[in-house]
C-alpha positions as a printed NumPy array, in Angstrom:
array([[176.633,  55.992, 265.588],
       [175.642,  57.886, 262.448],
       [177.478,  56.675, 259.349],
       [178.153,  58.627, 256.16 ],
       [179.147,  56.627, 253.101],
       [180.954,  58.892, 250.638],
       [180.234,  57.657, 247.131],
       [177.849,  55.058, 245.752],
       [179.889,  52.856, 243.46 ],
       [180.321,  49.127, 243.947],
       [181.48 ,  49.304, 247.581],
       [179.13 ,  52.142, 248.47 ],
       [176.243,  50.06 , 247.197],
       [177.236,  46.888, 249.029],
       [178.293,  48.425, 252.319],
       [175.531,  51.023, 252.4  ],
       [172.679,  48.558, 251.923],
       [174.174,  46.034, 254.344],
       [174.523,  48.721, 257.015],
       [170.924,  49.773, 256.449],
       [169.659,  46.205, 256.737],
       [171.708,  45.768, 259.927],
       [169.776,  48.65 , 261.487],
       [172.48 ,  51.303, 261.239],
       [171.761,  54.999, 260.746],
       [173.378,  55.494, 257.346],
       [173.358,  58.289, 254.78 ],
       [175.032,  58.434, 251.358],
       [177.118,  61.507, 250.574],
       [177.048,  62.186, 246.819],
       [176.624,  64.987, 244.322],
       [172.945,  65.844, 244.529],
       [170.997,  65.187, 241.341],
       [173.723,  62.991, 239.871],
       [173.45 ,  59.373, 238.764],
       [174.726,  58.022, 242.089],
       [172.232,  60.161, 244.002],
       [169.329,  58.821, 241.953],
       [170.584,  55.235, 242.203],
       [171.016,  55.39 , 245.99 ],
       [167.531,  56.803, 246.442],
       [166.107,  54.063, 244.228],
       [167.512,  51.577, 246.743],
       [165.765,  53.375, 249.574],
       [168.836,  55.086, 250.994],
       [168.919,  58.637, 252.281],
       [171.305,  60.967, 250.436],
       [172.743,  64.426, 250.921],
       [175.729,  66.45 , 249.76 ],
       [179.141,  65.202, 250.878],
       [179.732,  68.193, 253.136],
       [176.329,  67.86 , 254.817],
       [176.875,  64.128, 255.283],
       [180.232,  64.785, 256.978],
       [178.753,  67.402, 259.301],
       [176.161,  65.038, 260.778],
       [178.183,  61.791, 260.854],
       [180.216,  60.02 , 263.509],
       [181.818,  57.612, 261.015],
       [182.793,  58.789, 257.534],
       [183.575,  55.909, 255.169],
       [185.291,  57.195, 251.992],
       [184.424,  54.912, 249.073],
       [185.197,  57.023, 246.015],
       [188.054,  56.16 , 243.586],
       [191.608,  56.429, 244.93 ],
       [192.627,  59.071, 242.41 ],
       [189.965,  61.584, 243.488],
       [189.873,  60.963, 247.222],
       [192.497,  63.563, 248.176],
       [190.837,  66.355, 246.178],
       [187.364,  65.58 , 247.523],
       [188.776,  65.266, 251.042],
       [190.418,  68.712, 250.934],
       [187.37 ,  70.468, 249.478],
       [184.343,  68.681, 250.931],
       [185.429,  66.666, 253.96 ],
       [188.343,  68.205, 255.847],
       [186.739,  71.665, 256.405],
       [183.769,  70.046, 258.181],
       [185.528,  67.489, 260.384],
       [185.012,  67.598, 264.137],
       [187.225,  66.198, 266.882],
       [186.539,  62.545, 267.614],
       [185.006,  61.619, 264.257],
       [186.089,  58.376, 262.588],
       [187.576,  58.723, 259.119],
       [187.342,  55.291, 257.478],
       [188.658,  53.774, 254.262],
       [188.342,  50.452, 252.442],
       [191.823,  50.759, 250.928],
       [194.818,  52.335, 252.629],
       [196.291,  53.94 , 249.499],
       [195.756,  57.625, 250.26 ],
       [196.643,  57.411, 253.948],
       [199.694,  55.175, 253.5  ],
       [201.243,  57.281, 250.741],
       [200.373,  60.576, 252.406],
       [197.962,  61.985, 249.837],
       [195.485,  62.473, 252.698],
       [196.716,  63.726, 256.06 ],
       [194.041,  63.725, 258.749],
       [194.123,  66.112, 261.756],
       [195.487,  64.578, 264.967],
       [192.089,  64.789, 266.691],
       [190.461,  62.486, 264.107],
       [190.367,  58.688, 264.312],
       [191.626,  57.036, 261.109],
       [190.55 ,  53.45 , 260.507],
       [190.066,  50.952, 257.714],
       [187.498,  48.267, 257.007],
       [188.375,  46.543, 253.745],
       [186.039,  43.764, 252.538],
       [187.969,  41.241, 250.457],
       [185.437,  41.172, 247.629],
       [183.76 ,  43.574, 245.175],
       [180.808,  45.508, 246.56 ],
       [178.182,  43.463, 244.732],
       [179.59 ,  40.304, 246.314],
       [179.596,  42.009, 249.717],
       [175.884,  42.557, 249.169],
       [174.938,  39.178, 247.689],
       [176.773,  37.209, 250.381],
       [175.075,  39.264, 253.093],
       [171.646,  38.654, 251.573],
       [172.369,  34.922, 251.472],
       [173.065,  34.901, 255.2  ],
       [176.823,  34.762, 254.772],
       [179.475,  37.463, 254.462],
       [182.922,  38.199, 253.07 ],
       [186.068,  38.501, 255.204],
       [187.278,  42.008, 255.991],
       [190.598,  43.501, 256.996],
       [190.62 ,  46.185, 259.681],
       [193.374,  48.609, 260.643],
       [193.897,  51.708, 262.767],
       [196.231,  54.54 , 261.758],
       [195.139,  57.111, 264.381],
       [193.285,  56.303, 267.604],
       [192.334,  59.693, 269.051],
       [189.282,  58.421, 270.943],
       [190.828,  55.178, 272.162],
       [188.128,  52.945, 270.672],
       [188.916,  52.993, 266.955],
       [189.504,  49.236, 266.751],
       [186.147,  48.567, 268.394],
       [184.448,  50.936, 265.939],
       [186.093,  49.153, 263.001],
       [185.052,  45.745, 264.348],
       [181.465,  46.916, 264.794],
       [181.329,  48.366, 261.299],
       [182.839,  45.208, 259.774],
       [180.288,  43.08 , 261.604],
       [177.434,  45.287, 260.394],
       [178.37 ,  44.737, 256.741],
       [178.396,  40.966, 257.316],
       [182.095,  40.25 , 257.795],
       [181.587,  38.955, 261.32 ],
       [180.015,  35.885, 259.711],
       [183.131,  35.157, 257.644],
       [186.16 ,  36.548, 259.481],
       [187.728,  39.864, 260.475],
       [191.519,  40.104, 260.312],
       [193.592,  42.895, 261.853],
       [196.37 ,  44.369, 259.73 ],
       [198.026,  47.753, 259.103],
       [197.467,  50.417, 256.462],
       [200.932,  49.683, 255.041],
       [200.441,  45.938, 254.828],
       [196.956,  46.137, 253.302],
       [197.969,  48.736, 250.731],
       [201.196,  47.152, 249.556],
       [199.941,  43.558, 249.45 ],
       [196.694,  44.607, 247.75 ],
       [198.511,  46.487, 244.999],
       [201.025,  43.665, 244.543],
       [198.296,  41.025, 244.333],
       [196.421,  43.037, 241.713],
       [199.494,  43.743, 239.608],
       [201.385,  40.452, 239.867],
       [198.557,  37.907, 239.893],
       [194.882,  38.837, 240.043],
       [194.743,  41.444, 237.281],
       [198.069,  42.21 , 235.614],
       [199.699,  38.791, 235.798],
       [196.538,  36.855, 235.013],
       [195.469,  39.066, 232.087],
       [198.94 ,  39.001, 230.529],
       [199.226,  35.217, 230.959],
       [195.855,  34.629, 229.295],
       [196.575,  36.942, 226.356],
       [200.07 ,  35.587, 225.797],
       [198.878,  31.973, 225.843],
       [196.006,  32.87 , 223.489],
       [198.427,  34.557, 221.068],
       [200.789,  31.554, 221.216],
       [198.067,  29.118, 220.165],
       [196.61 ,  31.379, 217.451],
       [200.06 ,  32.12 , 215.996],
       [200.685,  28.358, 215.875],
       [197.634,  27.929, 213.641],
       [195.014,  26.837, 216.159],
       [191.462,  28.154, 216.06 ],
       [191.029,  31.317, 218.172],
       [187.791,  29.799, 219.463],
       [189.613,  26.734, 220.772],
       [192.324,  28.983, 222.168],
       [189.749,  31.056, 224.062],
       [188.154,  28.012, 225.647],
       [191.47 ,  26.461, 226.658],
       [193.232,  29.466, 228.188],
       [190.415,  31.802, 229.257],
       [186.987,  30.218, 229.613],
       [188.177,  27.209, 231.632],
       [190.177,  29.376, 234.028],
       [187.076,  30.003, 236.14 ],
       [186.614,  26.271, 236.673],
       [190.146,  25.963, 238.046],
       [189.9  ,  29.108, 240.173],
       [186.625,  27.894, 241.685],
       [188.363,  24.694, 242.811],
       [191.242,  26.653, 244.344],
       [188.81 ,  29.035, 246.044],
       [186.929,  26.098, 247.502],
       [189.805,  24.007, 248.824],
       [193.214,  25.371, 247.86 ],
       [195.705,  24.339, 245.18 ],
       [195.893,  20.733, 246.378],
       [192.117,  20.381, 246.235],
       [192.316,  21.543, 242.638],
       [195.034,  18.943, 241.976],
       [192.759,  16.272, 243.447],
       [189.949,  17.239, 241.076],
       [191.895,  17.321, 237.808],
       [193.35 ,  14.422, 235.818],
       [196.782,  12.941, 236.503],
       [197.844,  14.207, 233.097],
       [196.811,  17.77 , 233.969],
       [198.458,  17.596, 237.403],
       [201.723,  16.241, 235.964],
       [201.75 ,  19.064, 233.405],
       [201.148,  21.54 , 236.248],
       [204.005,  20.228, 238.386],
       [206.56 ,  19.852, 235.575],
       [205.787,  22.851, 233.326],
       [204.516,  25.578, 235.65 ],
       [207.967,  26.462, 236.964],
       [209.302,  26.728, 233.415],
       [206.933,  29.657, 232.881],
       [206.999,  31.269, 236.322],
       [210.757,  30.973, 236.771],
       [213.431,  32.917, 238.644],
       [213.273,  35.703, 236.057],
       [209.557,  36.204, 236.679],
       [210.135,  36.172, 240.433],
       [212.853,  38.802, 240.05 ],
       [210.435,  41.035, 238.139],
       [207.806,  40.478, 240.83 ],
       [210.338,  41.76 , 243.35 ],
       [210.898,  44.847, 241.176],
       [207.143,  45.472, 241.057],
       [206.925,  45.071, 244.833],
       [209.829,  47.472, 245.285],
       [208.052,  50.13 , 243.197],
       [204.996,  49.695, 245.415],
       [206.967,  49.851, 248.665],
       [208.93 ,  52.952, 247.653],
       [205.853,  54.879, 246.505],
       [207.116,  55.013, 242.917],
       [204.026,  53.267, 241.585],
       [201.654,  55.418, 243.649],
       [203.211,  58.641, 242.368],
       [203.181,  57.331, 238.79 ],
       [199.49 ,  56.449, 239.044],
       [198.478,  59.767, 240.598],
       [200.533,  61.778, 238.081],
       [198.934,  59.867, 235.207],
       [195.391,  60.423, 236.47 ],
       [195.946,  64.079, 237.328],
       [197.32 ,  64.774, 233.852],
       [194.39 ,  63.469, 231.858],
       [195.186,  59.747, 231.881],
       [196.291,  59.714, 228.241],
       [198.613,  56.713, 228.562],
       [196.045,  54.882, 230.676],
       [193.357,  55.421, 228.033],
       [195.65 ,  54.196, 225.255],
       [196.502,  51.02 , 227.175],
       [192.833,  50.436, 227.991],
       [191.827,  50.834, 224.335],
       [194.561,  48.437, 223.175],
       [193.368,  45.842, 225.68 ],
       [189.739,  46.264, 224.617],
       [190.72 ,  45.763, 220.954],
       [192.658,  42.539, 221.523],
       [191.371,  39.605, 219.442],
       [190.562,  37.612, 222.569],
       [187.889,  40.179, 223.472],
       [186.143,  39.835, 220.108],
       [186.262,  36.029, 220.244],
       [185.152,  35.94 , 223.868],
       [182.192,  38.223, 223.237],
       [181.092,  36.077, 220.315],
       [181.351,  32.862, 222.333],
       [179.624,  34.216, 225.424],
       [176.736,  35.568, 223.368],
       [175.851,  31.982, 222.439],
       [175.37 ,  30.933, 226.064],
       [171.665,  30.675, 226.764],
       [172.027,  32.135, 230.266],
       [173.536,  35.265, 228.793],
       [170.541,  35.947, 226.552],
       [168.136,  38.003, 228.617],
       [165.669,  38.249, 225.726],
       [164.867,  34.542, 225.712],
       [161.212,  33.782, 226.202],
       [160.088,  31.343, 228.855],
       [160.279,  27.767, 227.617],
       [157.694,  25.274, 228.797],
       [158.501,  21.617, 228.383],
       [155.662,  19.246, 229.272],
       [156.64 ,  15.716, 230.154],
       [153.656,  13.39 , 230.177],
       [153.9  ,  10.183, 232.119],
       [151.344,   7.497, 231.209],
       [150.797,   6.542, 234.864],
       [148.144,   9.202, 235.166],
       [150.33 ,  11.913, 236.604],
       [152.757,  14.203, 234.892],
       [155.18 ,  16.956, 235.557],
       [155.536,  20.244, 233.793],
       [159.108,  21.38 , 233.71 ],
       [159.062,  25.133, 233.58 ],
       [162.38 ,  26.653, 232.641],
       [162.188,  30.381, 233.147],
       [164.992,  32.68 , 232.143],
       [164.78 ,  35.767, 234.321],
       [167.749,  37.842, 233.259],
       [170.704,  35.682, 234.322],
       [168.827,  33.431, 236.745],
       [167.589,  29.995, 235.667],
       [164.523,  29.027, 237.639],
       [163.309,  25.469, 237.436],
       [159.899,  24.723, 238.776],
       [158.211,  21.332, 238.874],
       [154.434,  21.539, 238.792],
       [152.488,  18.337, 239.399],
       [149.402,  18.108, 237.234],
       [146.575,  15.597, 237.105],
       [146.219,  14.333, 233.58 ],
       [142.788,  13.576, 232.314],
       [142.332,  10.401, 230.355]])
């Protein structure tokens, strides 16, 4: 089947290139002459206008931001749809909340990789993949699930796992996870802990390391083997503090507020708030974003990260020669190529 990817952001990049490498007939629908058009072509992908891409496609995967999908759909997608086409999404937001209403003779499916687009791509290139959720909202042709499974496999998810869900479940749990834990909850917890230490007179640099920098180390352990695997890897002191203090922070009051957040998501209150904000210029959103960007933790973090050697792309190659008196030696070549550290051992015959 011919596939049209609408948009070339993070997911458009990852899914589009993976589909191409899997031998699929894929085209990118973007504004011609724009930055995304140029970028997609640089990666060797064919591009055309959104409307032209829709006209020639069997599967139309919409990968533009949630807040603009409905407008683009009405103007550049819906007028050119044909019976039996597959309208696909990687997030159920616009279908679940009714901002997009597809004709009855169109299949509506979802393939949602559980990772950012650049990870979708890097895992595929490494011979792995990321898990994907699939769902069917309308099955006009009777084979929408099979089409979603095939698409998910082509982007590499067949290597990791494909889980069937519904548009409602994916949308509501995804929004809740982002707001309560992954983005909102995590960001607020880090900033509040940072402020607590700084206000108590501790160095902001120490505060950054303790409540922000080291978080990745803990998350990596949880990602690898779950919470108990993390407990196994940390000290008894750290584990005891976890088990006796964690519930003092995330208590019944926090859980009650989580339920309120979930209720706003389930009722559509949050969705309408978000769409109203974005359609009216996003003034409040911009103010909140600016305040977050100006928080002290951002200044301290930037200063600390700039000192990490692997973050300095301007470093020259460093050659360290280790001479061994046995007659042979090794040259340890440490080459900084952007963010990648390449270590190469070169055996050399030493002349007496």
